[in-house]
Amino acid sequence: MDKATKHYIYVRDGGLCYHCLKPLKMNQVNIDHYLPRARGGKDEIYNYVLSCQRCNKYKGERVPGDCPGVHVRNFIRGVRDRKITTSVKGLKVRELIQKVETVKEVTYRKSDTVFSSENNRFYVVHDTIYKIEGGVNK
């Protein structure tokens, strides 16, 4: 993981371990795949949380029950912060943010992840929204 991404996760999570809320210095940081890679978790901004070494080791390959909710929150925040971008043409950033802020659920697929609202579905791979269903102008 590059330093800029690590720093972003540190700032986004307030410098606190996501699991135990312990304050962390940048040199103490572990980046946890909230949905572990062994369970299908991807290397995406929405799947990273700040963790202390103890909590990261303790969590291991367990999938937290609040995983979908955490992913939705981190996805929305990532779009707002422009860390998750789009390759869809004709959509202004503020319009994208308005649409994304209504996302309520997530579907995990082998090749990508789909974040859904009542009116739109956002297909994400490599921190990029590559497809939006439901209409760009709805």
mmCIF file of C-alpha atoms in Angstrom:
data_model
loop_
_atom_site.group_PDB
_atom_site.id
_atom_site.type_symbol
_atom_site.label_atom_id
_atom_site.label_comp_id
_atom_site.label_asym_id
_atom_site.label_seq_id
_atom_site.Cartn_x
_atom_site.Cartn_y
_atom_site.Cartn_z
ATOM 1 C CA MET A 1 0.000 0.000 0.000
ATOM 2 C CA ASP A 2 1.334 3.433 -0.877
ATOM 3 C CA LYS A 3 1.988 6.079 1.785
ATOM 4 C CA ALA A 4 -0.758 8.403 0.522
ATOM 5 C CA THR A 5 -3.427 5.707 0.931
ATOM 6 C CA LYS A 6 -2.127 4.753 4.367
ATOM 7 C CA HIS A 7 -2.155 8.416 5.413
ATOM 8 C CA TYR A 8 -5.705 8.839 4.069
ATOM 9 C CA ILE A 9 -6.958 5.857 6.121
ATOM 10 C CA TYR A 10 -5.159 7.269 9.176
ATOM 11 C CA VAL A 11 -6.839 10.667 8.798
ATOM 12 C CA ARG A 12 -10.248 9.232 7.813
ATOM 13 C CA ASP A 13 -10.307 6.999 10.905
ATOM 14 C CA GLY A 14 -9.126 9.807 13.189
ATOM 15 C CA GLY A 15 -5.846 8.121 14.135
ATOM 16 C CA LEU A 16 -7.764 5.571 16.229
ATOM 17 C CA CYS A 17 -7.855 1.799 16.012
ATOM 18 C CA TYR A 18 -11.245 1.032 14.480
ATOM 19 C CA HIS A 19 -11.757 -1.923 16.824
ATOM 20 C CA CYS A 20 -10.633 -0.700 20.273
ATOM 21 C CA LEU A 21 -10.379 3.088 19.684
ATOM 22 C CA LYS A 22 -6.778 3.174 20.901
ATOM 23 C CA PRO A 23 -4.972 6.313 19.673
ATOM 24 C CA LEU A 24 -2.231 5.327 17.241
ATOM 25 C CA LYS A 25 0.860 7.063 15.957
ATOM 26 C CA MET A 26 1.491 6.730 12.252
ATOM 27 C CA ASN A 27 4.372 4.294 12.884
ATOM 28 C CA GLN A 28 2.055 2.010 14.938
ATOM 29 C CA VAL A 29 -0.576 1.674 12.253
ATOM 30 C CA ASN A 30 -1.775 -1.572 10.753
ATOM 31 C CA ILE A 31 -4.232 -1.375 7.886
ATOM 32 C CA ASP A 32 -6.857 -4.064 8.358
ATOM 33 C CA HIS A 33 -8.860 -5.552 5.505
ATOM 34 C CA TYR A 34 -12.230 -5.318 7.252
ATOM 35 C CA LEU A 35 -13.540 -8.121 5.061
ATOM 36 C CA PRO A 36 -10.423 -10.316 5.125
ATOM 37 C CA ARG A 37 -8.812 -11.195 1.805
ATOM 38 C CA ALA A 38 -9.147 -14.860 2.766
ATOM 39 C CA ARG A 39 -12.944 -14.295 2.817
ATOM 40 C CA GLY A 40 -13.105 -12.425 -0.494
ATOM 41 C CA GLY A 41 -12.179 -8.939 0.723
ATOM 42 C CA LYS A 42 -10.575 -6.694 -1.838
ATOM 43 C CA ASP A 43 -7.761 -4.155 -1.772
ATOM 44 C CA GLU A 44 -10.117 -1.170 -1.925
ATOM 45 C CA ILE A 45 -10.377 2.049 0.116
ATOM 46 C CA TYR A 46 -13.796 1.049 1.464
ATOM 47 C CA ASN A 47 -12.375 -2.236 2.836
ATOM 48 C CA TYR A 48 -9.511 -0.701 4.826
ATOM 49 C CA VAL A 49 -9.721 0.340 8.465
ATOM 50 C CA LEU A 50 -7.061 1.517 10.874
ATOM 51 C CA SER A 51 -6.049 -1.112 13.394
ATOM 52 C CA CYS A 52 -3.572 -1.612 16.197
ATOM 53 C CA GLN A 53 -1.412 -4.709 15.901
ATOM 54 C CA ARG A 54 -3.217 -6.518 18.732
ATOM 55 C CA CYS A 55 -6.695 -6.023 17.262
ATOM 56 C CA ASN A 56 -5.579 -6.887 13.737
ATOM 57 C CA LYS A 57 -4.072 -10.147 14.984
ATOM 58 C CA TYR A 58 -7.103 -10.937 17.175
ATOM 59 C CA LYS A 59 -9.607 -10.305 14.369
ATOM 60 C CA GLY A 60 -7.684 -12.510 11.962
ATOM 61 C CA GLU A 61 -9.956 -13.922 9.255
ATOM 62 C CA ARG A 62 -13.217 -13.232 11.079
ATOM 63 C CA VAL A 63 -15.877 -11.217 9.263
ATOM 64 C CA PRO A 64 -17.410 -8.559 11.528
ATOM 65 C CA GLY A 65 -21.211 -8.496 11.560
ATOM 66 C CA ASP A 66 -21.273 -4.809 10.664
ATOM 67 C CA CYS A 67 -19.063 -5.296 7.590
ATOM 68 C CA PRO A 68 -21.645 -4.205 4.964
ATOM 69 C CA GLY A 69 -22.488 -1.046 6.911
ATOM 70 C CA VAL A 70 -18.827 -0.154 7.339
ATOM 71 C CA HIS A 71 -18.242 -0.689 3.629
ATOM 72 C CA VAL A 72 -21.186 1.549 2.693
ATOM 73 C CA ARG A 73 -19.950 4.330 5.024
ATOM 74 C CA ASN A 74 -16.372 4.044 3.771
ATOM 75 C CA PHE A 75 -17.556 3.986 0.143
ATOM 76 C CA ILE A 76 -19.596 7.175 0.579
ATOM 77 C CA ARG A 77 -16.717 8.864 2.403
ATOM 78 C CA GLY A 78 -14.235 7.705 -0.248
ATOM 79 C CA VAL A 79 -16.332 9.255 -3.016
ATOM 80 C CA ARG A 80 -16.784 12.495 -1.045
ATOM 81 C CA ASP A 81 -13.035 12.648 -0.437
ATOM 82 C CA ARG A 82 -12.385 11.827 -4.110
ATOM 83 C CA LYS A 83 -10.409 8.704 -3.257
ATOM 84 C CA ILE A 84 -12.971 6.611 -5.118
ATOM 85 C CA THR A 85 -13.383 8.085 -8.582
ATOM 86 C CA THR A 86 -15.474 7.332 -11.648
ATOM 87 C CA SER A 87 -14.713 6.587 -15.263
ATOM 88 C CA VAL A 88 -18.369 7.263 -16.198
ATOM 89 C CA LYS A 89 -18.560 10.192 -18.621
ATOM 90 C CA GLY A 90 -20.957 13.110 -18.249
ATOM 91 C CA LEU A 91 -21.326 13.066 -14.478
ATOM 92 C CA LYS A 92 -20.072 15.967 -12.370
ATOM 93 C CA VAL A 93 -18.448 15.217 -9.030
ATOM 94 C CA ARG A 94 -21.179 16.920 -6.977
ATOM 95 C CA GLU A 95 -23.867 14.964 -8.876
ATOM 96 C CA LEU A 96 -21.996 11.730 -8.196
ATOM 97 C CA ILE A 97 -21.700 12.576 -4.502
ATOM 98 C CA GLN A 98 -25.445 13.311 -4.284
ATOM 99 C CA LYS A 99 -26.261 9.953 -5.871
ATOM 100 C CA VAL A 100 -23.752 8.016 -3.770
ATOM 101 C CA GLU A 101 -25.006 9.496 -0.492
ATOM 102 C CA THR A 102 -28.233 7.490 -0.919
ATOM 103 C CA VAL A 103 -26.416 4.118 -1.037
ATOM 104 C CA LYS A 104 -27.813 1.669 1.526
ATOM 105 C CA GLU A 105 -26.444 -1.774 0.640
ATOM 106 C CA VAL A 106 -23.538 -3.634 -0.875
ATOM 107 C CA THR A 107 -23.256 -6.817 -2.936
ATOM 108 C CA TYR A 108 -19.945 -8.641 -3.125
ATOM 109 C CA ARG A 109 -19.088 -10.282 -6.413
ATOM 110 C CA LYS A 110 -15.932 -12.022 -7.530
ATOM 111 C CA SER A 111 -14.910 -9.390 -10.080
ATOM 112 C CA ASP A 112 -16.286 -6.228 -8.450
ATOM 113 C CA THR A 113 -18.444 -4.776 -5.697
ATOM 114 C CA VAL A 114 -21.869 -3.214 -6.242
ATOM 115 C CA PHE A 115 -23.150 -0.437 -3.980
ATOM 116 C CA SER A 116 -26.902 0.114 -4.332
ATOM 117 C CA SER A 117 -29.437 2.788 -3.512
ATOM 118 C CA GLU A 118 -33.130 2.833 -4.348
ATOM 119 C CA ASN A 119 -32.426 4.368 -7.771
ATOM 120 C CA ASN A 120 -28.830 3.492 -8.677
ATOM 121 C CA ARG A 121 -26.222 0.768 -8.629
ATOM 122 C CA PHE A 122 -22.521 1.667 -8.571
ATOM 123 C CA TYR A 123 -20.069 -0.955 -9.833
ATOM 124 C CA VAL A 124 -16.630 -0.575 -8.261
ATOM 125 C CA VAL A 125 -13.239 -2.085 -8.984
ATOM 126 C CA HIS A 126 -9.809 -0.705 -8.029
ATOM 127 C CA ASP A 127 -11.356 2.306 -6.248
ATOM 128 C CA THR A 128 -13.098 3.334 -9.474
ATOM 129 C CA ILE A 129 -16.817 3.410 -10.240
ATOM 130 C CA TYR A 130 -16.743 1.995 -13.750
ATOM 131 C CA LYS A 131 -20.490 1.649 -14.281
ATOM 132 C CA ILE A 132 -23.666 3.223 -12.930
ATOM 133 C CA GLU A 133 -27.048 1.619 -13.540
ATOM 134 C CA GLY A 134 -30.235 3.552 -12.995
ATOM 135 C CA GLY A 135 -29.377 6.452 -15.204
ATOM 136 C CA VAL A 136 -26.735 9.112 -14.958
ATOM 137 C CA ASN A 137 -29.356 11.865 -14.987
ATOM 138 C CA LYS A 138 -32.006 10.400 -12.639
#
